PDB file of C-alpha atoms in Angstrom:
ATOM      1  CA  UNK H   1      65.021 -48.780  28.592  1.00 31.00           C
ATOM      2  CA  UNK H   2      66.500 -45.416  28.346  1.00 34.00           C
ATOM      3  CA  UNK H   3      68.961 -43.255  30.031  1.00 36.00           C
ATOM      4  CA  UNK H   4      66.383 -42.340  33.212  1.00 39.00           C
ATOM      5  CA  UNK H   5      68.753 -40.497  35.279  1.00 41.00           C
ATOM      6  CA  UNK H   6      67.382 -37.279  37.342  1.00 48.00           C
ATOM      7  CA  UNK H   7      63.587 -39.003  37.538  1.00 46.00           C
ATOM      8  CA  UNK H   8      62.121 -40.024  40.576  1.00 50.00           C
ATOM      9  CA  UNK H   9      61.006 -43.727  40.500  1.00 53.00           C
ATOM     10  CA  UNK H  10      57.331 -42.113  41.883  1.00 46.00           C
ATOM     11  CA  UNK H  11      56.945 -40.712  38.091  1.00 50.00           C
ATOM     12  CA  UNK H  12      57.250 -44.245  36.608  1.00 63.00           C
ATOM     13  CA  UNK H  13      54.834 -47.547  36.626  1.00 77.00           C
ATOM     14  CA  UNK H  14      58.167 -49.731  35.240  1.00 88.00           C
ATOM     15  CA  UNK H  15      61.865 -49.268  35.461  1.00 92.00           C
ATOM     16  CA  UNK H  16      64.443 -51.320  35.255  1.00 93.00           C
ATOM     17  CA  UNK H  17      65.310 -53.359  39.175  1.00 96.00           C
ATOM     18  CA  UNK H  18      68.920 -54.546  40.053  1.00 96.00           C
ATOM     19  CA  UNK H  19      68.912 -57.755  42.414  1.00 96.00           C
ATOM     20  CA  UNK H  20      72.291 -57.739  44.620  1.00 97.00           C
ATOM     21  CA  UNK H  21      73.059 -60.665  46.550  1.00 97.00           C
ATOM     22  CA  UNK H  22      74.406 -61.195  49.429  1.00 98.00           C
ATOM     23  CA  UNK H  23      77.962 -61.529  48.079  1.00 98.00           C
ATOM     24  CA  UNK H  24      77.589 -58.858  46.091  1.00 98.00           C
ATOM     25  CA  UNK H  25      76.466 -56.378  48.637  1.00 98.00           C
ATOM     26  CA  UNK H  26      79.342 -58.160  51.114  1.00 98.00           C
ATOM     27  CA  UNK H  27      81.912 -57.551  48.434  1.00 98.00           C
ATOM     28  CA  UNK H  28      80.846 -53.698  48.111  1.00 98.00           C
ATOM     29  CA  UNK H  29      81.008 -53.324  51.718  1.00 98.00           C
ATOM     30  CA  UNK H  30      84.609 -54.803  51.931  1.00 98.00           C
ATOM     31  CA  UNK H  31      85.364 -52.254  48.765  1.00 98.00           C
ATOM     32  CA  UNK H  32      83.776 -49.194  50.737  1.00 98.00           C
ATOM     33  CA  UNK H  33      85.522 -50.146  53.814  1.00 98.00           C
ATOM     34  CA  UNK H  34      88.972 -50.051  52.219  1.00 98.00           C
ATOM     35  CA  UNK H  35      88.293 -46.222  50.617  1.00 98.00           C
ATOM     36  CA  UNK H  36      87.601 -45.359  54.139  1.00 98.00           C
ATOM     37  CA  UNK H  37      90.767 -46.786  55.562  1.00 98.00           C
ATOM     38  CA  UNK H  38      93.153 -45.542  52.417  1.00 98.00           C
ATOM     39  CA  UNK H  39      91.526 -42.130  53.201  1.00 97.00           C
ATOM     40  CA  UNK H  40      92.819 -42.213  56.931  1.00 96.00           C
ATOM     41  CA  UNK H  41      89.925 -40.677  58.208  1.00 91.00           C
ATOM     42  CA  UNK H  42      88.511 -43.117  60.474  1.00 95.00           C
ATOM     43  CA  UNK H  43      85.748 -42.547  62.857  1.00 98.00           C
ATOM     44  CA  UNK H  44      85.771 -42.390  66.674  1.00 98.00           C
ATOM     45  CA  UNK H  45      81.578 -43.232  65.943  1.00 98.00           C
ATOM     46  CA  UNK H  46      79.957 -44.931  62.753  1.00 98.00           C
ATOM     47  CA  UNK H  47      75.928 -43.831  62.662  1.00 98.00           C
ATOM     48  CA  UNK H  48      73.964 -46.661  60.800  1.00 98.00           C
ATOM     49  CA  UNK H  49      70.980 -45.138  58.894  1.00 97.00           C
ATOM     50  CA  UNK H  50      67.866 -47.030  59.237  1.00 95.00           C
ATOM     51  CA  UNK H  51      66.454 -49.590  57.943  1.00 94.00           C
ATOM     52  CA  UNK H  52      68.684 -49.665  54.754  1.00 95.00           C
ATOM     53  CA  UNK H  53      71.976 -49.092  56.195  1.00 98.00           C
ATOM     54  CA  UNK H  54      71.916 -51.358  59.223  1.00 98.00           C
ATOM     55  CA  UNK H  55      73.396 -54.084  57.164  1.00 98.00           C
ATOM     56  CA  UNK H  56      76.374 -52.206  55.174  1.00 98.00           C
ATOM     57  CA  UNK H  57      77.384 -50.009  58.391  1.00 98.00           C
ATOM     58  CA  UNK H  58      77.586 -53.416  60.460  1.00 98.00           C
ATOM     59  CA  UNK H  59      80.106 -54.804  57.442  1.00 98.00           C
ATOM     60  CA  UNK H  60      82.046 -51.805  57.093  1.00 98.00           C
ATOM     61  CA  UNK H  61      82.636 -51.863  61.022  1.00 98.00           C
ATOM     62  CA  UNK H  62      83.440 -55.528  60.438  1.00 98.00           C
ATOM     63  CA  UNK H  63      86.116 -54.935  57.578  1.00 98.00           C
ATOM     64  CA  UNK H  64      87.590 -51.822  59.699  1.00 98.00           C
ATOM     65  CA  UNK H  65      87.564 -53.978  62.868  1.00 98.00           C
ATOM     66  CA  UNK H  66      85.117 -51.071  64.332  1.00 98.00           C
ATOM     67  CA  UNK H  67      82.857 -51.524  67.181  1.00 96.00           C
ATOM     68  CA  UNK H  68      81.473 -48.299  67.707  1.00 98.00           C
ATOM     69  CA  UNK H  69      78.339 -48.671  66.260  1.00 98.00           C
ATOM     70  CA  UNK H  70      75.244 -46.722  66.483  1.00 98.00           C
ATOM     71  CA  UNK H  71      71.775 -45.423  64.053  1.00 98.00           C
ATOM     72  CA  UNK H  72      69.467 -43.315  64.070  1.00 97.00           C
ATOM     73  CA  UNK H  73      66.365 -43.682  61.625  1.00 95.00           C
ATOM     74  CA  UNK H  74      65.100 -41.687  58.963  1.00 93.00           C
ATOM     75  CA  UNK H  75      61.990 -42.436  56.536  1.00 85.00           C
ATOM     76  CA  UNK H  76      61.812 -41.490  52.729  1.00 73.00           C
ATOM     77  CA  UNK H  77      61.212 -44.679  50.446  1.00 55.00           C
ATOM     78  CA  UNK H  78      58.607 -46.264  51.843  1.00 55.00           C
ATOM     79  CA  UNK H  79      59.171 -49.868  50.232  1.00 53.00           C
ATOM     80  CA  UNK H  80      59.061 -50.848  46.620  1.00 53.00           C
ATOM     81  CA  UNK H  81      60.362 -47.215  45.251  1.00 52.00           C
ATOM     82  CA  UNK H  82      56.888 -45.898  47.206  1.00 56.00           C
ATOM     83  CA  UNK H  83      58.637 -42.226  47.993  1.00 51.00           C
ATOM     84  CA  UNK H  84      57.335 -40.149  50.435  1.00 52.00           C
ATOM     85  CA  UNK H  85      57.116 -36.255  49.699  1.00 56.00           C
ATOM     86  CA  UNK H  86      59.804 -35.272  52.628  1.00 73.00           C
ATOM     87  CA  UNK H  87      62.494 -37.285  54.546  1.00 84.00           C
ATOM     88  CA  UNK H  88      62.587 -37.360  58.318  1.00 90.00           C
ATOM     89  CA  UNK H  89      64.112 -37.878  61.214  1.00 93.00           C
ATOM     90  CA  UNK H  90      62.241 -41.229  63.292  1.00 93.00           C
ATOM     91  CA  UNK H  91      64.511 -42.112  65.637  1.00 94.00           C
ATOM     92  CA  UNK H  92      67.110 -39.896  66.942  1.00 95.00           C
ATOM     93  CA  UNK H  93      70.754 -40.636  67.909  1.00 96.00           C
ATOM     94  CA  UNK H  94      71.132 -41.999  71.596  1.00 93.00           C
ATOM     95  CA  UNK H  95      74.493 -41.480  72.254  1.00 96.00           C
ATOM     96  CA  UNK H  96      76.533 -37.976  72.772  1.00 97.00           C
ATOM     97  CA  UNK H  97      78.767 -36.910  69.464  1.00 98.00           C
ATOM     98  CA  UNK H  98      79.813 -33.458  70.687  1.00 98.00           C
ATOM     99  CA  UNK H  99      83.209 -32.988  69.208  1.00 98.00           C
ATOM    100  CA  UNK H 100      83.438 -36.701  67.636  1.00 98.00           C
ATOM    101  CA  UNK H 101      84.544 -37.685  64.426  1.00 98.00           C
ATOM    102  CA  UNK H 102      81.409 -39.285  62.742  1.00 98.00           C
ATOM    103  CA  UNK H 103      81.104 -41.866  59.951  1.00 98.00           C
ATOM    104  CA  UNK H 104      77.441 -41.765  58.345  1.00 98.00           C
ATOM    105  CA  UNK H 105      76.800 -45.343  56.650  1.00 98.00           C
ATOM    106  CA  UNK H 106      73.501 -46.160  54.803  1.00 98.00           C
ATOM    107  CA  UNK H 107      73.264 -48.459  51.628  1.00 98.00           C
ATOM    108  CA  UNK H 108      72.517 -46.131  48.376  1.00 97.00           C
ATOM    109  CA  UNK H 109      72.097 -42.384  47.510  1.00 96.00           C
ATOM    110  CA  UNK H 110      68.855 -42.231  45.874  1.00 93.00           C
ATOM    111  CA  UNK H 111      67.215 -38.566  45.844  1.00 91.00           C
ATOM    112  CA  UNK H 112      69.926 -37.975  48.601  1.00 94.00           C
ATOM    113  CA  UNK H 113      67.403 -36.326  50.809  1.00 93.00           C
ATOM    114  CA  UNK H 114      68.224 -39.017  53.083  1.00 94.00           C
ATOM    115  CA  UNK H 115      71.900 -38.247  53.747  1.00 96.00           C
ATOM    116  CA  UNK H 116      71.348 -34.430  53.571  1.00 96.00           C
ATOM    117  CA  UNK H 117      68.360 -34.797  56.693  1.00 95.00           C
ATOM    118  CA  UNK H 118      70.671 -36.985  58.377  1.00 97.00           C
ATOM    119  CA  UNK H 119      73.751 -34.533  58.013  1.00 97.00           C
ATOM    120  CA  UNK H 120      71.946 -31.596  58.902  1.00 97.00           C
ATOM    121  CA  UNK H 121      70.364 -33.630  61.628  1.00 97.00           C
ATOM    122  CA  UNK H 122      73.719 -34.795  63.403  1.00 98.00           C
ATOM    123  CA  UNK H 123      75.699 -31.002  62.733  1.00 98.00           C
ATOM    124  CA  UNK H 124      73.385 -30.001  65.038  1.00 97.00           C
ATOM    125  CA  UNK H 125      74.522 -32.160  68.014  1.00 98.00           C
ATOM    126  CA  UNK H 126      77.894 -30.310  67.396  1.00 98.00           C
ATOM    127  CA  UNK H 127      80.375 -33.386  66.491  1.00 98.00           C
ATOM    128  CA  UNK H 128      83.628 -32.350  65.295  1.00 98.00           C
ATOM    129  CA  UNK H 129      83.419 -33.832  61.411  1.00 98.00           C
ATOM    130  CA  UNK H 130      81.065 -35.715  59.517  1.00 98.00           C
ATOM    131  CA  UNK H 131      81.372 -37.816  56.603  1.00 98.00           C
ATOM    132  CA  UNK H 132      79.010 -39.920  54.174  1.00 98.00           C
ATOM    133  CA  UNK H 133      79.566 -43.012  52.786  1.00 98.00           C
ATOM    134  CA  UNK H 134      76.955 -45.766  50.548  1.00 98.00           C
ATOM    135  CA  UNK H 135      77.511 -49.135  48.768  1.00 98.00           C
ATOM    136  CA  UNK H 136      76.101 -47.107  45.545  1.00 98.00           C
ATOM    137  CA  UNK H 137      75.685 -43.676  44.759  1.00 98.00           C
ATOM    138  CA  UNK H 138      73.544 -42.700  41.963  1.00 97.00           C
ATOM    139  CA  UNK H 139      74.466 -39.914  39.845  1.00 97.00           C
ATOM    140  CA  UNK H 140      70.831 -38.172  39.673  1.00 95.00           C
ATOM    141  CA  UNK H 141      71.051 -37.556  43.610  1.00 96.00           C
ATOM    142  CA  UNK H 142      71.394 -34.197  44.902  1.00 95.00           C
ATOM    143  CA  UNK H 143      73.702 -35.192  47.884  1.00 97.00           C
ATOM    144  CA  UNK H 144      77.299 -36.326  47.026  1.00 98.00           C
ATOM    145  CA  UNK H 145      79.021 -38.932  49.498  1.00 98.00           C
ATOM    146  CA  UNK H 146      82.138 -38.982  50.568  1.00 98.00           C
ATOM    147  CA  UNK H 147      82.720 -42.606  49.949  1.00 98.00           C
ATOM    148  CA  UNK H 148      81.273 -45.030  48.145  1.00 98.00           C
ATOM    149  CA  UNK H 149      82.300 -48.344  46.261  1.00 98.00           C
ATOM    150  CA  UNK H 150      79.973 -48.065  43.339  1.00 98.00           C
ATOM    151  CA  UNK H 151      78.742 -45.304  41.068  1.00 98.00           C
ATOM    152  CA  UNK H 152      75.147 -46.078  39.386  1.00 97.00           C
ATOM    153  CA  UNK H 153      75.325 -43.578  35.811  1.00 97.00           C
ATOM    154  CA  UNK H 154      71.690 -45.225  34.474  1.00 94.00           C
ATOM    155  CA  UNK H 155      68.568 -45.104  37.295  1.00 93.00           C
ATOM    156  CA  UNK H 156      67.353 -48.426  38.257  1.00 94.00           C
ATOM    157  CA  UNK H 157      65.790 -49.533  41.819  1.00 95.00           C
ATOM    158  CA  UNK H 158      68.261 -51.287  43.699  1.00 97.00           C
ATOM    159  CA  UNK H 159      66.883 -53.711  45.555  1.00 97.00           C
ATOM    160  CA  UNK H 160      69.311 -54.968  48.307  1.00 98.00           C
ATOM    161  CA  UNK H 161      68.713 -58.711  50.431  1.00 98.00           C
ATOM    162  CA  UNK H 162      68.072 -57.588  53.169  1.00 97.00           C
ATOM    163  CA  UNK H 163      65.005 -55.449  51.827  1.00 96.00           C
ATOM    164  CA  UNK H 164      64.212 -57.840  48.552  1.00 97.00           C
ATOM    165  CA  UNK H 165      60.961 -59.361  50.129  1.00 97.00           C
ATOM    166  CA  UNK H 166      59.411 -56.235  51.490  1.00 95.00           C
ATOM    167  CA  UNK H 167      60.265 -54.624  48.053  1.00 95.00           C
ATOM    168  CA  UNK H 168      58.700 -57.386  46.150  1.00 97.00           C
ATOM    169  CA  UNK H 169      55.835 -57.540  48.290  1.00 97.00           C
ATOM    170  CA  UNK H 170      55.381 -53.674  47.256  1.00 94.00           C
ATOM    171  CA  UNK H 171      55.707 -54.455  43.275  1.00 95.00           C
ATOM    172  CA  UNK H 172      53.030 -57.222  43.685  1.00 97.00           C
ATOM    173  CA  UNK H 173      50.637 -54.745  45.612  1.00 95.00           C
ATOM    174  CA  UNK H 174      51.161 -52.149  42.609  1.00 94.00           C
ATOM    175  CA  UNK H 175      50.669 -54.585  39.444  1.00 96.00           C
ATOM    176  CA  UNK H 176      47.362 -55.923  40.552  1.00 97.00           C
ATOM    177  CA  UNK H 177      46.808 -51.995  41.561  1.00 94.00           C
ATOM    178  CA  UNK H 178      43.045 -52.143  40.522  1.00 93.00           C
ATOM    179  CA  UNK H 179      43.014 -55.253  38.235  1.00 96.00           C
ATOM    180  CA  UNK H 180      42.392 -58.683  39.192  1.00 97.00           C
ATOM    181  CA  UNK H 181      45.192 -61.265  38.442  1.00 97.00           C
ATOM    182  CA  UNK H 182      46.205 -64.498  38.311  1.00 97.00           C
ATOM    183  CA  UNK H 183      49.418 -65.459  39.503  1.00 97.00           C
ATOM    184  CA  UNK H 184      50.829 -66.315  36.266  1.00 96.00           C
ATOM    185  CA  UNK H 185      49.786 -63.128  34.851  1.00 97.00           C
ATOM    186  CA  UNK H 186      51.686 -61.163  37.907  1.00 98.00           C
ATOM    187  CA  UNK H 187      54.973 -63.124  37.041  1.00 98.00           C
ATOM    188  CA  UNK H 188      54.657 -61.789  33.836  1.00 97.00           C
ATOM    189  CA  UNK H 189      54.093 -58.323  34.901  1.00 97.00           C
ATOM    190  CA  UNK H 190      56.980 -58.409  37.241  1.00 97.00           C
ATOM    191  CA  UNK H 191      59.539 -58.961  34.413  1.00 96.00           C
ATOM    192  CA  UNK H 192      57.850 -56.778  31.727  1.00 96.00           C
ATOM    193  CA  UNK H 193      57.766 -54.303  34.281  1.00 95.00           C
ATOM    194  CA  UNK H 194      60.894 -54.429  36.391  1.00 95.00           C
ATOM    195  CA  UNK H 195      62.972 -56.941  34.561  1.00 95.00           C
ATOM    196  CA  UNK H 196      62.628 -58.807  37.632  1.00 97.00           C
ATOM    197  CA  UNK H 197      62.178 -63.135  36.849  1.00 96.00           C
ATOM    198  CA  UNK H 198      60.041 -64.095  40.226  1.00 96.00           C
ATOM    199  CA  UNK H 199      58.585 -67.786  40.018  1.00 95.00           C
ATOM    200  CA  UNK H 200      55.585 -68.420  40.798  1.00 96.00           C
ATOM    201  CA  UNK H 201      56.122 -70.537  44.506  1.00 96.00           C
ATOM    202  CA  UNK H 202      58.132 -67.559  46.109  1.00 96.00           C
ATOM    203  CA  UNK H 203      55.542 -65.270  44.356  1.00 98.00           C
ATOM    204  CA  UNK H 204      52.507 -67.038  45.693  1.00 97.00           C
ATOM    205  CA  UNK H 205      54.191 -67.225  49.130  1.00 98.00           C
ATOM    206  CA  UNK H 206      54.305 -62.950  48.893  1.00 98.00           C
ATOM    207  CA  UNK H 207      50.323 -63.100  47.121  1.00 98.00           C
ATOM    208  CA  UNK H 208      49.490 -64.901  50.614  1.00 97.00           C
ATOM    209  CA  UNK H 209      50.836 -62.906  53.272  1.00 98.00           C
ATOM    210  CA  UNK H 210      49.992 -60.092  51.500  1.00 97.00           C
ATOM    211  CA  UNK H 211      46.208 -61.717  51.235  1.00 97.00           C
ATOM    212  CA  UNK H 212      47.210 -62.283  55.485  1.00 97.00           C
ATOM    213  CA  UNK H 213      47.343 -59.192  56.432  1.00 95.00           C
ATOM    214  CA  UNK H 214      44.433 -57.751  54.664  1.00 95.00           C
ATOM    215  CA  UNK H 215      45.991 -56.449  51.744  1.00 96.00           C
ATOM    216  CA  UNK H 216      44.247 -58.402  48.849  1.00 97.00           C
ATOM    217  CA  UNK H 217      41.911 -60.955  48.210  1.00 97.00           C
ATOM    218  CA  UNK H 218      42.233 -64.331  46.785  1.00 96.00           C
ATOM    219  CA  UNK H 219      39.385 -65.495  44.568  1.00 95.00           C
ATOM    220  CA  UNK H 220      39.185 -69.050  43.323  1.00 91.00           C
ATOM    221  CA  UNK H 221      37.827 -69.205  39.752  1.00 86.00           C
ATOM    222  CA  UNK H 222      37.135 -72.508  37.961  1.00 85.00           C
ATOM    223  CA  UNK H 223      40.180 -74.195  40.135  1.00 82.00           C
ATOM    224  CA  UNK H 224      42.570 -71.098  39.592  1.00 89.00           C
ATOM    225  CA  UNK H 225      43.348 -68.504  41.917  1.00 95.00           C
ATOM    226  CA  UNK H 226      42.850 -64.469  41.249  1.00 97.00           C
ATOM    227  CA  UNK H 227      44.255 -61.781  43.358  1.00 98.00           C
ATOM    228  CA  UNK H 228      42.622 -58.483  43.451  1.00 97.00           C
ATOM    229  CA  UNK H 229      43.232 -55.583  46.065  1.00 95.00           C
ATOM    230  CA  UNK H 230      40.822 -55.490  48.981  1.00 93.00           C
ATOM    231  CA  UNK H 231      38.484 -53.052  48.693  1.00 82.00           C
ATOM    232  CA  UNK H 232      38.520 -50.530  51.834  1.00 70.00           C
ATOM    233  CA  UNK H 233      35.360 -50.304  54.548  1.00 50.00           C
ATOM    234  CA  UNK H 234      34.567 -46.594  53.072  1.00 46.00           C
ATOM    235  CA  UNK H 235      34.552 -48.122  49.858  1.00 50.00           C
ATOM    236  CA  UNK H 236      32.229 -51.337  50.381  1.00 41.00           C
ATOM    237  CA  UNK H 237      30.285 -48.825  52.200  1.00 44.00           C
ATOM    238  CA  UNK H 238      30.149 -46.639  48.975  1.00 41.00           C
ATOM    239  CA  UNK H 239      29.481 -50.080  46.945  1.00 41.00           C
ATOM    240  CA  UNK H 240      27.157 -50.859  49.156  1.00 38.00           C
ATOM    241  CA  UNK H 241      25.032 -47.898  48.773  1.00 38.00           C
ATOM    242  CA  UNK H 242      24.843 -47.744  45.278  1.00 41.00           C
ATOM    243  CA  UNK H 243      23.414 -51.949  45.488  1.00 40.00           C
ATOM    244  CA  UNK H 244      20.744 -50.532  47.172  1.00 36.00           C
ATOM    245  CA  UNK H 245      19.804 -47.764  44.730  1.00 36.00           C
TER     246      UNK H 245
END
């Protein structure tokens, strides 16, 4: 694949997907940590952004031997690289950061809408300094942080292990999209796709929550199961109608 810096993953039906594991993500928190503590500038109050920077905020307090601790929550990705139009603000802060020095954790800079919603967010509760910092910052986002232990030059979906099953549940929903697959066939979408090698037991355990809670439907067909999406009650209604014609 090509140099896809600068394009929003919502333009794209494949691009290439980075795993981390857990050691890898603990190692760039231990590297981010240090930058902040060569820097001198520590925090008197480290915000976590939510969901995605619950876990690297946590390790960075960990490495700086930090226990003030607290999020807020803001909503852009979705799951699965499924972007919403406009970040926002969820859950506000609980805590009072008038004239405190504040440390702004989350795991990647994507778009960077993220950071810049939760920066403009947080100057207005009047603290006396805010910085950013990410395990990776991508080059194509608008918002620069302050720290971070990795710099991503070529676009790919980062898919971190603390979000890996939620983001793979997402991929599965959009490769059967309107098709009807087997599971074999979605293995083989997922790596022609997303360069992402799934097998098929931890993909059939995703295929069956996802058939769980209502997503899709499971068809058996000559001793072999199908997935297809489930079709919604305005549009079995629709089907229905046009039966009866």
């Amino acid at each position: 694949m090509g140099d896809v810096r600068g394009h929003s993953p919502a333009d794209r039906t494949s691009f290439r997907c980075d795993m981390m594991s857990f050691g890898e993500s603990y190692n760039l928190a231990k590297a981010l940590a240090r930058k902040i503590k060569d820097s001198g500038d520590l925090p008197d109050i480290i915000v976590a952004i939510g969901r995605g920077g619950y876990v690297p905020a946590r390790l960075v307090c960990d490495f700086l031997l930090f226990d003030n601790l607290t999020t807020i929550k803001i909503e852009h990705y979705k799951g699965a690289a499924d972007i919403q139009e406009m970040a926002t603000l969820k859950f506000p802060l609980s805590v009072d950061i008038h004239d405190k020095n504040i440390l702004v954790v989350d795991d990647v800079t994507d778009t960077g809408k993220t950071l810049s919603v939760a920066v403009d967010y947080l100057e207005s509760l009047n603290p006396a300094d805010i910085k950013t910092a990410v395990l990776q910052h991508k080059i194509c986002s608008d918002f620069v942080p302050d720290f971070y232990a990795r710099k991503v030059v070529k676009w790919r979906w980062i898919i971190y292990p603390w979000a890996a099953y939620e983001d793979l549940a997402g991929f599965t929903e959009n490769i059967i999209g309107q098709d009807t697959l087997s599971t074999t066939e979605i293995c083989n979408e997922f790596d022609s796709r997303y360069t992402i090698s799934i097998n098929e037991s931890n993909l059939t355990e995703i295929l069956e929550d996802l058939h769980e809670r209502g997503s899709i439907d499971c068809i058996s067909n000559n001793g072999n199961r199908l997935w297809k999406k489930r079709a919604s009650r305005t549009n079995l209604r629709l089907s229905r109608l046009e039966d009866h014609r």
